[in-house]
Coordinates of C-alpha atoms and ligand atoms in Angstrom, one line a residue:
M19 CA -51.7 33.1 -11.5
G20 CA -50.1 34.3 -14.8
L21 CA -49.5 37.6 -13.1
V22 CA -47.5 36.0 -10.3
L23 CA -45.5 33.9 -12.6
F24 CA -44.8 37.0 -14.6
L25 CA -43.6 38.8 -11.4
M26 CA -41.4 35.8 -10.6
A27 CA -39.8 36.0 -14.0
A28 CA -39.4 39.7 -13.7
L29 CA -37.6 39.3 -10.3
W30 CA -35.3 36.8 -11.9
G31 CA -34.6 39.0 -14.9
L32 CA -34.1 42.1 -12.7
G33 CA -31.7 40.2 -10.5
W34 CA -29.8 39.0 -13.6
V35 CA -29.5 42.5 -14.9
M36 CA -28.4 43.8 -11.5
K37 CA -26.1 40.8 -11.0
T38 CA -27.8 39.8 -7.8
P39 CA -26.5 36.4 -6.6
I40 CA -28.7 33.4 -7.7
R41 CA -29.3 32.5 -4.1
A42 CA -30.8 35.9 -3.3
R43 CA -33.0 35.8 -6.4
L44 CA -34.2 32.3 -5.4
I45 CA -35.0 33.5 -1.9
M46 CA -37.0 36.5 -3.2
I47 CA -39.0 34.2 -5.5
A48 CA -39.6 31.8 -2.7
L49 CA -40.9 34.6 -0.5
L50 CA -43.2 35.7 -3.2
Y51 CA -44.4 32.1 -3.6
L52 CA -45.0 31.9 0.2
A53 CA -46.9 35.2 0.2
V54 CA -49.2 33.8 -2.6
I55 CA -49.8 30.6 -0.7
L56 CA -50.6 32.6 2.5
A57 CA -53.0 34.9 0.5
Q58 CA -54.8 31.8 -0.9
L59 CA -55.1 30.2 2.6
L60 CA -55.9 33.3 4.8
L61 CA -57.8 35.7 2.7
P62 CA -61.6 35.3 2.1
E63 CA -62.6 34.0 -1.3
T64 CA -63.9 37.4 -2.4
A65 CA -60.7 39.3 -1.7
E66 CA -59.2 41.0 -4.7
L67 CA -55.6 39.9 -4.0
R68 CA -56.7 36.3 -3.7
R69 CA -58.7 36.4 -7.0
A70 CA -55.8 38.2 -8.7
T71 CA -53.5 35.3 -7.7
G72 CA -55.7 32.6 -9.1
G73 CA -58.3 32.1 -6.4
D74 CA -57.3 28.5 -5.5
V75 CA -54.3 27.2 -3.5
R76 CA -54.1 23.8 -5.2
P77 CA -52.4 24.7 -8.5
W78 CA -49.8 26.6 -6.5
L79 CA -49.1 23.6 -4.3
V80 CA -48.8 21.4 -7.3
L81 CA -46.4 23.9 -8.9
G82 CA -44.3 24.1 -5.7
G83 CA -44.1 20.3 -5.5
V84 CA -43.0 20.0 -9.1
V85 CA -40.3 22.6 -8.6
A86 CA -39.1 21.0 -5.3
L87 CA -38.9 17.6 -7.0
G88 CA -36.9 19.1 -10.0
Y89 CA -34.5 20.8 -7.6
G90 CA -34.0 17.7 -5.5
Y91 CA -33.3 15.6 -8.6
S92 CA -30.7 18.1 -9.9
R93 CA -28.9 18.2 -6.6
L94 CA -28.8 14.4 -6.5
I95 CA -27.3 14.4 -10.0
A96 CA -24.7 17.0 -9.0
R97 CA -23.7 15.1 -6.0
L98 CA -23.3 11.9 -8.0
R99 CA -21.1 13.8 -10.5
R100 CA -19.0 15.2 -7.7
S101 CA -18.2 11.9 -6.0
P102 CA -14.5 11.2 -6.3
P103 CA -13.1 8.9 -9.0
E104 CA -12.1 5.4 -7.9
T105 CA -8.6 5.2 -6.6
P106 CA -6.8 1.9 -6.3
Q107 CA -7.1 0.6 -2.7
P108 CA -5.9 -2.7 -1.6
N109 CA -8.8 -4.9 -0.8
P110 CA -7.8 -8.4 0.2
D111 CA -11.1 -9.9 -1.0
S112 CA -11.3 -8.8 -4.6
F113 CA -9.3 -7.8 -7.6
R114 CA -10.1 -5.0 -10.0
E115 CA -10.0 -5.6 -13.7
A116 CA -6.6 -3.9 -13.9
E117 CA -5.2 -6.1 -11.2
L118 CA -6.5 -9.3 -12.9
N119 CA -4.7 -8.2 -16.0
R120 CA -1.5 -7.2 -14.1
Y121 CA -1.2 -10.6 -12.3
A122 CA -2.4 -12.7 -15.3
R123 CA 1.0 -14.6 -15.6
H124 CA 0.8 -15.5 -11.9
I125 CA -2.9 -16.5 -12.0
I126 CA -2.2 -19.0 -14.8
L127 CA 0.6 -20.6 -12.8
R128 CA -0.7 -23.8 -11.3
E129 CA 1.2 -23.2 -8.0
I130 CA 0.0 -19.7 -7.6
G131 CA -3.4 -19.3 -9.3
G132 CA -6.1 -16.9 -8.1
T133 CA -5.9 -18.3 -4.6
G134 CA -2.2 -17.7 -4.3
Q135 CA -2.6 -14.2 -5.8
K136 CA -5.2 -13.4 -3.1
K137 CA -2.8 -14.7 -0.4
L138 CA -0.1 -12.4 -1.8
K139 CA -2.5 -9.5 -1.7
S140 CA -3.4 -10.0 1.9
A141 CA 0.2 -10.7 2.9
K142 CA 2.4 -8.3 4.9
V143 CA 6.1 -8.5 4.4
L144 CA 8.8 -6.4 6.2
V145 CA 12.1 -5.9 4.4
V146 CA 14.9 -4.7 6.7
G147 CA 17.4 -2.7 4.6
A148 CA 16.7 -0.9 1.3
G149 CA 20.2 -1.5 -0.1
G150 CA 21.7 -4.0 -2.5
L151 CA 19.6 -7.0 -1.5
G152 CA 16.6 -5.0 -0.5
S153 CA 16.4 -3.3 -4.0
P154 CA 15.4 -6.3 -6.1
A155 CA 13.6 -7.9 -3.2
L156 CA 11.4 -4.9 -2.7
L157 CA 10.8 -4.3 -6.5
Y158 CA 9.8 -7.9 -7.1
L159 CA 7.5 -8.1 -4.0
A160 CA 5.8 -4.9 -5.3
A161 CA 5.6 -6.2 -8.8
A162 CA 4.2 -9.6 -7.6
G163 CA 1.4 -7.9 -5.8
V164 CA 2.3 -8.4 -2.1
G165 CA -0.4 -6.2 -0.6
T166 CA 1.5 -4.6 2.2
I167 CA 5.3 -4.0 2.1
G168 CA 7.1 -2.4 5.0
V169 CA 10.7 -1.2 4.6
I170 CA 13.0 0.0 7.3
D171 CA 16.3 1.8 6.8
D172 CA 17.9 4.9 8.3
D173 CA 20.3 5.5 5.4
T174 CA 20.1 8.0 2.5
V175 CA 20.9 7.3 -1.1
D176 CA 24.6 7.8 -1.9
G177 CA 26.3 7.9 -5.3
T178 CA 28.3 4.7 -4.4
N179 CA 25.1 2.8 -3.9
L180 CA 23.9 3.1 -7.5
Q181 CA 26.4 0.5 -8.9
R182 CA 24.1 -2.2 -7.5
Q183 CA 21.1 -0.7 -5.5
I184 CA 18.8 -0.5 -8.5
I185 CA 15.7 0.7 -6.7
H186 CA 17.3 4.1 -6.3
T187 CA 18.2 6.7 -9.0
D188 CA 20.8 9.3 -9.6
E189 CA 18.3 12.1 -9.0
R190 CA 17.3 10.7 -5.6
I191 CA 20.8 10.9 -4.2
G192 CA 20.5 12.4 -0.7
M193 CA 16.9 11.2 -0.2
P194 CA 16.2 8.7 2.6
K195 CA 16.4 5.3 1.1
V196 CA 13.0 4.2 2.3
F197 CA 11.2 7.1 0.5
S198 CA 13.2 6.5 -2.7
A199 CA 12.3 2.8 -2.5
Q200 CA 8.6 3.8 -1.8
A201 CA 8.6 6.0 -4.9
A202 CA 10.0 3.2 -7.1
M203 CA 7.6 0.6 -5.8
Q204 CA 4.5 2.8 -6.0
A205 CA 5.5 3.7 -9.6
L206 CA 5.7 0.0 -10.4
N207 CA 2.5 -1.0 -8.7
P208 CA -0.1 1.5 -7.4
F209 CA -2.3 -1.2 -6.1
I210 CA -0.3 -2.0 -3.0
T211 CA 0.5 -0.3 0.3
I212 CA 4.0 0.7 1.2
R213 CA 5.0 1.5 4.8
P214 CA 8.4 3.3 4.9
Y215 CA 10.2 3.5 8.3
N216 CA 13.0 6.0 8.0
R217 CA 14.9 4.8 11.1
R218 CA 17.4 2.3 12.4
L219 CA 15.9 -1.0 13.7
D220 CA 16.4 -1.1 17.4
A221 CA 15.9 -3.8 20.0
E222 CA 13.1 -1.9 21.8
T223 CA 10.8 -1.6 18.8
A224 CA 11.8 -4.6 16.6
A225 CA 9.4 -7.1 18.2
T226 CA 6.5 -4.7 18.1
L227 CA 7.2 -3.9 14.4
F228 CA 7.7 -7.5 13.4
A229 CA 4.5 -8.5 15.1
E230 CA 2.6 -6.5 12.4
Y231 CA 4.0 -8.6 9.6
D232 CA 3.7 -12.2 8.3
L233 CA 7.3 -12.6 7.0
I234 CA 10.6 -10.8 7.5
L235 CA 13.3 -10.3 4.9
D236 CA 16.8 -9.3 6.1
G237 CA 19.0 -7.7 3.6
T238 CA 21.2 -5.7 6.0
D239 CA 25.0 -5.6 5.7
N240 CA 26.1 -5.6 9.3
F241 CA 26.1 -8.3 12.0
D242 CA 24.6 -6.2 14.8
T243 CA 21.4 -5.7 12.8
R244 CA 21.4 -9.3 11.5
Y245 CA 21.5 -10.8 15.0
L246 CA 18.9 -8.3 16.2
V247 CA 16.6 -9.2 13.3
N248 CA 17.0 -12.9 14.1
R249 CA 16.2 -12.4 17.8
A250 CA 13.1 -10.4 17.0
A251 CA 11.9 -12.8 14.4
V252 CA 12.3 -15.7 16.8
A253 CA 10.6 -13.8 19.6
T254 CA 7.6 -13.1 17.4
G255 CA 7.6 -16.5 15.8
K256 CA 7.9 -15.0 12.2
P257 CA 9.8 -16.8 9.4
L258 CA 12.9 -15.0 8.4
I259 CA 14.5 -15.0 4.9
A260 CA 18.0 -13.7 5.2
A261 CA 20.7 -13.4 2.6
A262 CA 24.3 -12.1 2.8
I263 CA 26.8 -11.2 0.1
T264 CA 30.4 -10.2 -0.3
Q265 CA 32.6 -9.8 -3.3
W266 CA 31.5 -12.7 -5.6
E267 CA 29.7 -14.9 -3.1
G268 CA 26.3 -15.0 -1.6
Q269 CA 24.2 -17.2 0.7
I270 CA 20.5 -17.4 1.5
S271 CA 18.3 -19.4 3.8
L272 CA 14.9 -19.4 5.6
Y273 CA 15.2 -19.4 9.4
H274 CA 12.2 -20.4 11.5
P275 CA 12.6 -22.4 14.7
A276 CA 8.8 -22.4 15.2
T277 CA 8.6 -24.9 12.3
D278 CA 11.8 -26.7 13.3
A279 CA 14.1 -24.8 10.9
P280 CA 17.2 -23.4 12.5
C281 CA 17.5 -19.7 13.4
Y282 CA 20.4 -17.6 12.2
E283 CA 22.2 -18.0 15.5
C284 CA 22.0 -21.8 15.3
I285 CA 24.2 -21.5 12.2
F286 CA 26.3 -18.5 13.2
P287 CA 26.4 -18.7 17.0
Q288 CA 29.3 -16.3 17.1
R289 CA 30.0 -13.1 15.3
P290 CA 33.1 -13.3 13.0
A291 CA 36.1 -11.6 14.4
P292 CA 36.5 -8.1 13.2
G293 CA 38.2 -8.1 9.8
L294 CA 37.3 -11.7 8.9
A295 CA 34.0 -10.7 7.3
P296 CA 34.6 -7.4 5.6
S297 CA 31.6 -5.4 4.5
C298 CA 30.9 -4.6 0.8
A299 CA 32.3 -1.1 1.4
E300 CA 35.6 -2.7 2.5
A301 CA 35.9 -5.7 0.2
G302 CA 33.8 -4.7 -2.8
V303 CA 30.9 -6.5 -4.5
I304 CA 30.1 -7.3 -8.1
A305 CA 27.0 -5.4 -9.2
P306 CA 24.5 -8.2 -10.1
L307 CA 25.3 -10.3 -7.0
P308 CA 22.9 -8.5 -4.7
G309 CA 20.4 -8.6 -7.6
I310 CA 20.7 -12.4 -7.8
L311 CA 20.4 -13.0 -4.0
G312 CA 17.8 -10.3 -3.5
T313 CA 15.7 -11.7 -6.3
M314 CA 16.0 -15.2 -4.7
M315 CA 14.8 -13.6 -1.4
A316 CA 11.7 -12.3 -3.2
N317 CA 11.1 -15.7 -4.8
E318 CA 11.4 -17.5 -1.5
A319 CA 9.0 -15.0 0.0
L320 CA 6.4 -15.6 -2.7
K321 CA 6.7 -19.4 -2.2
E322 CA 6.4 -19.0 1.6
I323 CA 3.3 -16.9 1.3
T324 CA 1.5 -19.1 -1.3
G325 CA 2.8 -22.4 -0.1
A326 CA 4.3 -23.2 -3.6
G327 CA 7.1 -25.7 -3.9
T328 CA 9.7 -26.3 -1.2
G329 CA 11.3 -23.4 0.5
L330 CA 14.7 -23.1 2.2
R331 CA 13.8 -24.3 5.7
G332 CA 16.9 -26.1 6.9
R333 CA 18.8 -25.5 3.7
M334 CA 21.3 -22.8 2.7
I335 CA 22.1 -22.0 -0.9
L336 CA 25.6 -20.8 -1.5
W337 CA 26.1 -19.0 -4.8
D338 CA 29.6 -18.4 -6.2
A339 CA 29.3 -15.8 -8.9
L340 CA 32.9 -15.9 -10.0
Y341 CA 32.9 -19.6 -10.9
S342 CA 29.1 -19.8 -11.5
E343 CA 28.6 -22.6 -9.0
T344 CA 25.9 -23.3 -6.5
R345 CA 26.1 -25.5 -3.4
T346 CA 23.3 -26.4 -1.0
M347 CA 24.0 -27.1 2.6
R348 CA 21.7 -28.9 5.0
L349 CA 21.2 -26.9 8.2
K350 CA 20.0 -28.1 11.6
R351 CA 18.9 -26.4 14.8
R352 CA 21.3 -26.4 17.7
A353 CA 19.9 -27.7 20.9
D354 CA 21.9 -25.2 22.9
C355 CA 21.3 -22.2 20.7
A356 CA 21.4 -19.0 22.8
C357 CA 18.5 -17.6 20.8
C358 CA 16.0 -20.4 20.0
A359 CA 16.7 -23.3 22.4
T360 CA 13.4 -22.7 24.3
V361 CA 11.3 -22.5 21.1
S362 CA 9.3 -25.7 20.6
A363 CA 8.5 -26.5 17.0
G364 CA 5.0 -26.9 15.7
P365 CA 4.1 -28.4 12.3
A366 CA 6.0 -26.9 9.3
Ligands
LIG8 ZN1 18.7 -20.9 17.0

């Protein structure tokens, strides 16, 4: 037996000197081992070769078993070591230690708590427009831990945006806004999923897209898209938080005929005549104004998801930034609304 073990060691050493691959050396030693086993089993007890290799098959089988066990154990350890490190993945049912720490100031709020934070984590919110209103809305939704955030916009970051669209940066000028926004949100919170849609919202796909989300936020700056967003939100029964700004004034409300709140068209049945409602590009806008209104959008979104407090169903807040005044208007559905007249309201 000693002779065979010596031969095995010699094979290994020789292979090492000749730089034979470890695999080839192992195969040679395994062949030698098999030959010995066969010699023990097939040759008569008196045969010289069988006597020279120990004369008994049992110690060889024990040796083979021990080596096989050792090899299997080392492979198992290697596989365990190779398994990839944990990456943050949104899981609606549980929070990691790092997430509990991140959302600690929410979790101690009576109106949010652990239950509310779980609702935020499993919520899906779509933000239309990654511009002035979308910037703070998206950042605060991400920071707050909304688990899935969609953002749709077909624009690219322009130098004139950076006076107020704080989700973008100077070095991302020229990049599609949705990817710039995605980078900023992911950097702020790696525990959430961002879905960027680098295209213009159109009537054909809006309803399909909205159906994938629980709540829609509209921060667009043109009336075509605003009416389109409202129609798709009504068609899919989703609550819509929409804000608008110009110069020093902003407004915000939550539109949702399915819970007897008006829709956008109930309040604005007709588009303003061209020139009467100039865009920010034409009329100008003070930098923090979209920040204030966009942040209010995020705040209303978090309330809507968690059920905290009283939202803006049937109410519109008007914010005058120049004179620092707010007004709240009561809003009602219009029975003859071209958009939502056929929608019957369920419980709020
Ligand atoms: Zn309506």
